[in-house]
Short mmCIF file of C-alpha atoms and ligand atoms in Angstrom, two decimals:
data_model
loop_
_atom_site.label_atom_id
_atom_site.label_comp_id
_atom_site.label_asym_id
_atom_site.label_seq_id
_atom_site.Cartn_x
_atom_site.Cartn_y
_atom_site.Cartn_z
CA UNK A 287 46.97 -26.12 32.07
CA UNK A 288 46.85 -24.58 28.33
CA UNK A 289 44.48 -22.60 27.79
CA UNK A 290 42.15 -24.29 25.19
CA UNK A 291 42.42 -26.86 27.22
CA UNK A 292 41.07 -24.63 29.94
CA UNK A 293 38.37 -23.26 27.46
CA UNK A 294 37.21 -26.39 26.77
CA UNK A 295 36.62 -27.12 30.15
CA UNK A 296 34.53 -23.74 30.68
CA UNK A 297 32.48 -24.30 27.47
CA UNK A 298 31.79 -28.13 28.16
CA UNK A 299 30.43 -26.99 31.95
CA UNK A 300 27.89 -24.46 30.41
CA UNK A 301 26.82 -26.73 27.98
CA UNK A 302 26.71 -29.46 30.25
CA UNK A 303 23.91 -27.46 31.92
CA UNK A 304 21.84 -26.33 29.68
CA UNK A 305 21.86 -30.10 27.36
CA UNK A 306 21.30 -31.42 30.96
CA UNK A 307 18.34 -29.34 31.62
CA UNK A 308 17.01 -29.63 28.37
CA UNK A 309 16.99 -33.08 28.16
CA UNK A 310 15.67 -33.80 31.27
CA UNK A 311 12.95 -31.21 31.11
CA UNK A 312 10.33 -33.49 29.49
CA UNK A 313 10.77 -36.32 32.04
CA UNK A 314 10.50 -34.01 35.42
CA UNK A 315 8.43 -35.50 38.22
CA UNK A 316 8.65 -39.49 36.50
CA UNK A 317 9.41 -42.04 38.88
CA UNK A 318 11.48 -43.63 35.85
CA UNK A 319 12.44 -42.99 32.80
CA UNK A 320 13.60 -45.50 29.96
CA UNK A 321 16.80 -45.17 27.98
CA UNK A 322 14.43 -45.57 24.61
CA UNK A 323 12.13 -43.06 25.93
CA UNK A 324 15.09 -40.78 26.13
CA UNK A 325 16.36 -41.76 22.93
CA UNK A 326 13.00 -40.84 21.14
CA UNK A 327 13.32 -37.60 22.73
CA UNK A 328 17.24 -36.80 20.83
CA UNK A 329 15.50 -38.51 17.95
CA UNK A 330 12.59 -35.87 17.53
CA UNK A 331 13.23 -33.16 14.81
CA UNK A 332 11.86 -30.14 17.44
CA UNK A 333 14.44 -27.70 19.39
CA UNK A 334 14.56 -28.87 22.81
CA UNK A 335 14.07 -25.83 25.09
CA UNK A 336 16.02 -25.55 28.24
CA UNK A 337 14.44 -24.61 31.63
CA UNK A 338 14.70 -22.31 34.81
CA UNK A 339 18.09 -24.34 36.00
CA UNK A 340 19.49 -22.91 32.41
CA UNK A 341 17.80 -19.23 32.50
CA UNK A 342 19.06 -18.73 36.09
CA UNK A 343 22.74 -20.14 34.68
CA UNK A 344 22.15 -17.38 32.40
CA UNK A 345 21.68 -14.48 34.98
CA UNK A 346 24.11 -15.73 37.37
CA UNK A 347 27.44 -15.49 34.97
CA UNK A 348 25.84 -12.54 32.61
CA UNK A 349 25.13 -10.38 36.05
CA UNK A 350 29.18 -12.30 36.95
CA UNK A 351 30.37 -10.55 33.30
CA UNK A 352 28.77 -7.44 33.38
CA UNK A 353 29.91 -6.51 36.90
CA UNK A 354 33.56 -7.92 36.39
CA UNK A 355 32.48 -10.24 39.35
CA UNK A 356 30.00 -10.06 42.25
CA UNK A 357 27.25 -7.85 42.67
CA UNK A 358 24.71 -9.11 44.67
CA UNK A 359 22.36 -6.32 43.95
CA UNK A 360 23.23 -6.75 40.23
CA UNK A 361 22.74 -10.31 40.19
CA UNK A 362 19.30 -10.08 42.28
CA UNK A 363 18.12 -7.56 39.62
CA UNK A 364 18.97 -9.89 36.80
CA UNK A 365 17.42 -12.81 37.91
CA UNK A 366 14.29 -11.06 38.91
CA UNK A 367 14.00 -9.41 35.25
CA UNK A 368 15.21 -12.72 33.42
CA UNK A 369 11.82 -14.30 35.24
CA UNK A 370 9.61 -11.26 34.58
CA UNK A 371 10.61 -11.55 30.93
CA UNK A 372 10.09 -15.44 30.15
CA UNK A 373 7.67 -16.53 33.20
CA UNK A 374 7.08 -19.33 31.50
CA UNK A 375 10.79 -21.10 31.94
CA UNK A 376 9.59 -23.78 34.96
CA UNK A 377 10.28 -21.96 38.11
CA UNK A 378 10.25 -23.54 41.44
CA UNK A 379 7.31 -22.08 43.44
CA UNK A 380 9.41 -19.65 45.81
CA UNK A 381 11.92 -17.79 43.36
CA UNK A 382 9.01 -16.21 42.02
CA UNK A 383 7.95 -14.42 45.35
CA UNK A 384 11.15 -13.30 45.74
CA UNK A 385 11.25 -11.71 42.37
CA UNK A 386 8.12 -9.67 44.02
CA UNK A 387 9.48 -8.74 46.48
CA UNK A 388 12.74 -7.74 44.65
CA UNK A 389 10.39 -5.42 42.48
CA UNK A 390 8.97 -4.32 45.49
CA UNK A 391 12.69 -2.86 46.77
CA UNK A 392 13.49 -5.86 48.78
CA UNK A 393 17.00 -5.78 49.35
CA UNK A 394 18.71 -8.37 47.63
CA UNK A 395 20.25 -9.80 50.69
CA UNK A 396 16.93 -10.13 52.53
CA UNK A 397 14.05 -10.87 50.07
CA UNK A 398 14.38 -14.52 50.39
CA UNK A 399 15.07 -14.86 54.53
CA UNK A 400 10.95 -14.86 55.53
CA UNK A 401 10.27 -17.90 52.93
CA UNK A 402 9.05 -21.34 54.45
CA UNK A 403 8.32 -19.60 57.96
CA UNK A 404 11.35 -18.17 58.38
CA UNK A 405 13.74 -21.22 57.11
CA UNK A 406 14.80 -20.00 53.82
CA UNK A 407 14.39 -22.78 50.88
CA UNK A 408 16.42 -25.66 50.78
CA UNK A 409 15.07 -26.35 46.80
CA UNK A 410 18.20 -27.22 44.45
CA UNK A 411 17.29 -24.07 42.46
CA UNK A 412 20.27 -21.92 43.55
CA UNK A 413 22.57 -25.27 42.89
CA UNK A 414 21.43 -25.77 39.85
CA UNK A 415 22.28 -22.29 38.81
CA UNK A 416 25.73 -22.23 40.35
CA UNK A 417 28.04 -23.69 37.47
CA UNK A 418 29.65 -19.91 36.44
CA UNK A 419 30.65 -19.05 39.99
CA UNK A 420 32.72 -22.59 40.36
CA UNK A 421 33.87 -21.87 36.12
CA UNK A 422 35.12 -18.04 37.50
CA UNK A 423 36.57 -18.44 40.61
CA UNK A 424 38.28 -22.07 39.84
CA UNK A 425 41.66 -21.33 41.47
CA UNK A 426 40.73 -20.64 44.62
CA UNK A 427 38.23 -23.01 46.34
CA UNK A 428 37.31 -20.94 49.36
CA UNK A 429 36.51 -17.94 47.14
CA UNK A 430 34.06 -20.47 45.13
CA UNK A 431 32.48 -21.39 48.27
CA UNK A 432 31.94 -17.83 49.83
CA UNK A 433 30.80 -16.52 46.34
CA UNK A 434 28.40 -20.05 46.21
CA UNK A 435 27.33 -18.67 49.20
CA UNK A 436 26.55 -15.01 48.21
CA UNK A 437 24.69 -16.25 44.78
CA UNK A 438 22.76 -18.68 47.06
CA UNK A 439 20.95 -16.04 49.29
CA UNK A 440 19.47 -14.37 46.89
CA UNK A 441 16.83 -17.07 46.34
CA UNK A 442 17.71 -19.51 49.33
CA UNK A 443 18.96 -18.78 52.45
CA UNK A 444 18.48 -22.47 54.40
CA UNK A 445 21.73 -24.20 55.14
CA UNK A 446 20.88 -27.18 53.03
CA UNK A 447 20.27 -24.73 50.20
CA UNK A 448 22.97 -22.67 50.20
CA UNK A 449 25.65 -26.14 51.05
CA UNK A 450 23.86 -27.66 47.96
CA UNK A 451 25.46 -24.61 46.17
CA UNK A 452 28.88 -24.40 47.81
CA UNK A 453 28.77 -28.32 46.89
CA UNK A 454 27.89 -28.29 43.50
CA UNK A 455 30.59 -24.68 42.91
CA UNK A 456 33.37 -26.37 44.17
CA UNK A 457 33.17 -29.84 42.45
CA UNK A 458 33.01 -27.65 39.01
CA UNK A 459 36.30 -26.00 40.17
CA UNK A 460 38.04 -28.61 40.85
CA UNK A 461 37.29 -30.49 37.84
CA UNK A 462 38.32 -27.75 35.73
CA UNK A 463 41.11 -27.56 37.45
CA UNK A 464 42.23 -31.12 37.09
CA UNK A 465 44.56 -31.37 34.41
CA UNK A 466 44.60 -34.73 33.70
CA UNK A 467 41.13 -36.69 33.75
CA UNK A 468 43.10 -39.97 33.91
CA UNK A 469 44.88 -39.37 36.95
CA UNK A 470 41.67 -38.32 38.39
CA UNK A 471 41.42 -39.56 42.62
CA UNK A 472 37.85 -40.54 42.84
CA UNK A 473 38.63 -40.33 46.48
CA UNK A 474 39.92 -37.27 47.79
CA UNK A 475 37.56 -35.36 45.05
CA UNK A 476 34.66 -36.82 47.29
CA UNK A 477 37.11 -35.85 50.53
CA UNK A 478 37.16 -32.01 48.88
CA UNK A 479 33.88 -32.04 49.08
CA UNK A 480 32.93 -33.52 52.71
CA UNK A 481 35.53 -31.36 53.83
CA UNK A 482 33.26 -27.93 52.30
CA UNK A 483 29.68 -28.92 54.02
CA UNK A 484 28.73 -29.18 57.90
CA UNK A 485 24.84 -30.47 57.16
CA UNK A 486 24.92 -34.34 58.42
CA UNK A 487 22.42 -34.76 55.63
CA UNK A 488 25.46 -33.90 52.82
CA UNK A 489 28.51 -35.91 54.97
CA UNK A 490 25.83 -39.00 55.48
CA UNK A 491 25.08 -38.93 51.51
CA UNK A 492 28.89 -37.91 50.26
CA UNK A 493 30.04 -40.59 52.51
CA UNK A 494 27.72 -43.06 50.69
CA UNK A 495 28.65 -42.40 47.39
CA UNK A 496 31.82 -44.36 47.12
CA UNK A 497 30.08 -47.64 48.49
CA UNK A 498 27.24 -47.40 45.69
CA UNK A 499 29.94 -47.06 43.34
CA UNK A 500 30.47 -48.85 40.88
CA UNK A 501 27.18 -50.33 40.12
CA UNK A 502 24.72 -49.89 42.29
CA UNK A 503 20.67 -50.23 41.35
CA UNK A 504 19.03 -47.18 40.18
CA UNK A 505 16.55 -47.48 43.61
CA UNK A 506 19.21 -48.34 45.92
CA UNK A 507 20.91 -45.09 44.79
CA UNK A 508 17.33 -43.18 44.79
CA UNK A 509 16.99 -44.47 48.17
CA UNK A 510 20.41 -43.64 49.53
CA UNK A 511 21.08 -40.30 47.56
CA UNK A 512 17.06 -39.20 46.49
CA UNK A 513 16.13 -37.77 43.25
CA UNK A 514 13.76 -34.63 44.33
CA UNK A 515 13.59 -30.98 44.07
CA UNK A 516 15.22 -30.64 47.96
CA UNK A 517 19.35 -29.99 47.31
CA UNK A 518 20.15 -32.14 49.41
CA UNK A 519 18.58 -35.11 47.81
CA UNK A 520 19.75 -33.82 44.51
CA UNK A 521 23.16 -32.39 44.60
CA UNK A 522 24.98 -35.44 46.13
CA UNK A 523 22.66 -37.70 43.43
CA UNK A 524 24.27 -35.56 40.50
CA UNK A 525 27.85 -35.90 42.05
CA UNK A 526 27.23 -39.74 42.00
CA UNK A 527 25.95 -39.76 38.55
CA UNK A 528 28.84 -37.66 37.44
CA UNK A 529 31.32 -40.39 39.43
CA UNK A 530 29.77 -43.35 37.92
CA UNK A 531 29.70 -42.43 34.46
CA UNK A 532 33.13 -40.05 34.28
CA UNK A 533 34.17 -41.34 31.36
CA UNK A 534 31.32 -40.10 29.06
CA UNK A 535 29.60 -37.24 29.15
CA UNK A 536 26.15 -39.08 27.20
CA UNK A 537 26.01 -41.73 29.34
CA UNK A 538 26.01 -39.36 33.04
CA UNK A 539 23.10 -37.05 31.43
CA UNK A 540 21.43 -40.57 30.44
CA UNK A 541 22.26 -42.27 33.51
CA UNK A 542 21.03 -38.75 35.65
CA UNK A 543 18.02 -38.60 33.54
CA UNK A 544 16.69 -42.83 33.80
CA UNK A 545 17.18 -42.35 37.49
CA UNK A 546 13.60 -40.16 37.25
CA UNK A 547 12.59 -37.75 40.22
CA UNK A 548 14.57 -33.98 39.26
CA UNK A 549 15.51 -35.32 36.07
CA UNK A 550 16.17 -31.97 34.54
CA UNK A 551 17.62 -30.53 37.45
CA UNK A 552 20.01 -33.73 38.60
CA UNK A 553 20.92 -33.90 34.44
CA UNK A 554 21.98 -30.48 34.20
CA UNK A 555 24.33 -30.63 37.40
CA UNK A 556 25.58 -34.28 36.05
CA UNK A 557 26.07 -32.31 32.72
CA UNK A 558 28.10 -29.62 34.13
CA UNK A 559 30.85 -31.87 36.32
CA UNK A 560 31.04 -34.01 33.29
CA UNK A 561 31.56 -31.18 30.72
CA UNK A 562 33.99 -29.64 33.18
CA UNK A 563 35.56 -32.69 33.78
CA UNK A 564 35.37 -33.84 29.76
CA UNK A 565 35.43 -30.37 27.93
CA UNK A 566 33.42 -29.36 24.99
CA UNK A 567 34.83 -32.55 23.12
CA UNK A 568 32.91 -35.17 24.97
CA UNK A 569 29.70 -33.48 23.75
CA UNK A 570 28.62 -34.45 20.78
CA UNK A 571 27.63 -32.35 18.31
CA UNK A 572 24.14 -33.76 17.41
CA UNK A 573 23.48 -33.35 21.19
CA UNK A 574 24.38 -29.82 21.11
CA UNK A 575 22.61 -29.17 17.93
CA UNK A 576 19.26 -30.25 19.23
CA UNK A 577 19.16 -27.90 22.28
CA UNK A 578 18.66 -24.37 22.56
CA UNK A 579 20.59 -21.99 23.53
CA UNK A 580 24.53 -23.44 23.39
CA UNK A 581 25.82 -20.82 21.37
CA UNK A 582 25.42 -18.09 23.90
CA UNK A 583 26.47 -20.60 26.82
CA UNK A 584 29.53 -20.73 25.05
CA UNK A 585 30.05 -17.41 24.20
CA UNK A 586 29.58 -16.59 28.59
CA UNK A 587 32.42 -19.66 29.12
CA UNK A 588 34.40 -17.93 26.61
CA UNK A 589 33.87 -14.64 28.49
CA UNK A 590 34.21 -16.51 32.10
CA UNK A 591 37.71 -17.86 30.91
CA UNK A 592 38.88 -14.68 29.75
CA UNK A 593 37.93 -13.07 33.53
CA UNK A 594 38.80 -15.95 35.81
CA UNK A 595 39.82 -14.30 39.02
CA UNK A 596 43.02 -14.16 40.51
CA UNK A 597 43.72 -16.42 43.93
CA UNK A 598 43.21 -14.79 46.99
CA UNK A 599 46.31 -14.59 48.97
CA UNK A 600 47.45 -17.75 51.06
CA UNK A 601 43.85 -19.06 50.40
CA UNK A 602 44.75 -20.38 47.14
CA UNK A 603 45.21 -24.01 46.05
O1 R7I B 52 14.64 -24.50 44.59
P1 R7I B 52 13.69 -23.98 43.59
O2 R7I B 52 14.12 -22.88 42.73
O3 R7I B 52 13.16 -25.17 42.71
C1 R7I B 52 13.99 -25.71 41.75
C2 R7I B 52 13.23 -26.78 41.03
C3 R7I B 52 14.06 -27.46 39.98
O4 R7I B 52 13.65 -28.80 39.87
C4 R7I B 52 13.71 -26.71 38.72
O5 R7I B 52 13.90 -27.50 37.57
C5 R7I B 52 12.26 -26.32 38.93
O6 R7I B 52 11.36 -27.32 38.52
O7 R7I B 52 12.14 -26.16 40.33
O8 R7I B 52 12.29 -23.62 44.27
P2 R7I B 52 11.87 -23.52 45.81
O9 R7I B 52 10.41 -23.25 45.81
O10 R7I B 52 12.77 -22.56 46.51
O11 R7I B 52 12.15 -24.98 46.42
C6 R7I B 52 11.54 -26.11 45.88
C7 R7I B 52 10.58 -26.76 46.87
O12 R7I B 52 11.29 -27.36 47.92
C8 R7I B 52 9.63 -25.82 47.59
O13 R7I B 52 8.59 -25.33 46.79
C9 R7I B 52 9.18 -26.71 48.74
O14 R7I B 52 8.25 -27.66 48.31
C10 R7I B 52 10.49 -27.38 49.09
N1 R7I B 52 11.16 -26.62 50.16
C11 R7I B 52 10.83 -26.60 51.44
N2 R7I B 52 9.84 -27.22 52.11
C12 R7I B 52 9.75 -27.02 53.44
N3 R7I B 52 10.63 -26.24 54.12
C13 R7I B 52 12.23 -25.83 50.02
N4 R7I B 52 12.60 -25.29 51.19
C14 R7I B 52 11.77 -25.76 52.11
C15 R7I B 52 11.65 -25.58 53.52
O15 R7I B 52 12.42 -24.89 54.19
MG1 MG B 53 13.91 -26.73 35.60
MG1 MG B 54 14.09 -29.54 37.97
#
């Protein structure tokens, strides 16, 4: 692939996030939400301000820049000070205890194993935060999944949590890494997938998603694929959204955003396969122009491109 071509791909994934999140923000927790009352919201002349799904996205590939790659202790430490700076950003109710304990000298591979009586969360928040890791390790899907993984257990450490990740990493890799969006193989993208998760609740959704393609009613997807704050009734929900509408990058965020529920959080994963899938093009500008923060996503996809690890060994693709 060229490499503005390449670029594009990086920049429309990071700003698929955060116009996701953004957008959705206002309409969290609704059952439904109306295409008008969506458009009234791109219509209004204030900044829409993105979330926690976005200020985590921020952590996860400045901690990935800084450190020329992963550094769990690193990352931890930027997350935790991210929060502690801007409180106010929407967090889901656990990251913030881990922060604690972080400050408390947690190590960063432990903080979050005691949450939810020992489970570790299974929340979409370390999903939703994952887009960099699949944008910087792109060639080589098992190192996406083991750094999903790593990036994951910071915050949540329950299998469902951490596969929501791997899930959401590896279909942003290998969108960027499709060269030609026309060609694109609905099915074995959804195979690639399957074949990455061992949770029954991810292969019973992923293995739905075809059927409720291409037209499905918004509750019969709801129902199949759910719409809350759990990853696993989230991330497969944004894959499907991305699916249905992979031609335009307005019309997934839309579609991710009337289907209520997570609307921020399912938006801003849509936002991210589409943009990887679309590039920066598909986006238009008045979209980008309404939201905050785009210029420095940009500037990190610019700085993810120019880093994008090597393949490792006969792992590579
Ligand atoms: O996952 P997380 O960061 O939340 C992300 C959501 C997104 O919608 C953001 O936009 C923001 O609004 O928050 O936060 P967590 O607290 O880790 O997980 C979310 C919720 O999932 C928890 O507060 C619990 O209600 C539920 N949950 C669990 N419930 C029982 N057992 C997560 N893990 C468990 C569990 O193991
Ligand atoms: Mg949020
Ligand atoms: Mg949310």
């Amino acid at each position: 692939m060229d490499e503005s071509s390449l670029k594009s791909k990086f920049r429309g994934a990071l700003v698929g996030v955060v116009i996701g999140d953004a957008l959705g923000a206002p309409f969290e927790g609704m059952q439904t939400v109306s295409r008008p009352a969506i458009e009234d919201v791109l219509d209004a002349d204030v900044a829409l301000g993105y979330t926690d799904d976005t200020h985590m996205t921020i952590g996860i590939a400045g901690s990935l820049i800084e450190r020329g790659g992963f550094d769990g202790a690193h990352m931890a430490e930027v997350l935790a000070r991210n929060y502690f700076a801007q409180p106010w950003r929407g967090y889901g109710p656990a990251p913030p205890e881990v922060f604690r304990r972080l400050r408390e000298g947690a190590r960063w591979d432990q903080a979050a194993r005691t949450l939810f009586g020992g489970q570790g969360s299974f929340g979409n928040g370390s999903a939703m935060r994952v887009t960099p890791v699949g944008l910087l390790a792109h060639r080589d899907l098992d190192q996406v999944a083991d750094l999903a993984e790593q990036t994951s257990i910071i915050t949540h450490t329950h299998m469902l949590g951490i596969e929501g990740a791997v899930l959401q990493a590896c279909a942003v890799a290998i969108l960027v890494r499709a060269v030609d969006e026309n060609t694109f193989d609905v099915g074995e993208f959804v195979a690639q997938l399957r074949a990455r998760v061992r949770a029954p609740k991810y292969q019973r959704r992923l293995d739905t998603i075809e059927d409720l393609l291409p037209d499905s009613s918004a509750d019969r997807v709801v129902e199949e694929l759910g719409h809350s704050i759990a990853a696993h009734e989230s991330v497969p929900t944004a894959i499907y959204t991305f699916l249905r509408n992979a031609s335009s990058f307005t019309e997934a965020v839309t579609y991710a955003i009337e289907l209520g529920g997570d609307t921020d959080t399912i938006a801003s994963m849509a936002g991210a396969l589409s943009g990887a899938h679309l590039g920066l093009e598909a986006i238009p500008e008045g979209w980008r122009n309404r939201v905050e923060g785009t210029d420095s996503l940009i500037q990190k996809a610019d700085a993810l491109a120019e880093m994008a690890l090597p393949p490792r060994g006969s792992a590579a693709l």
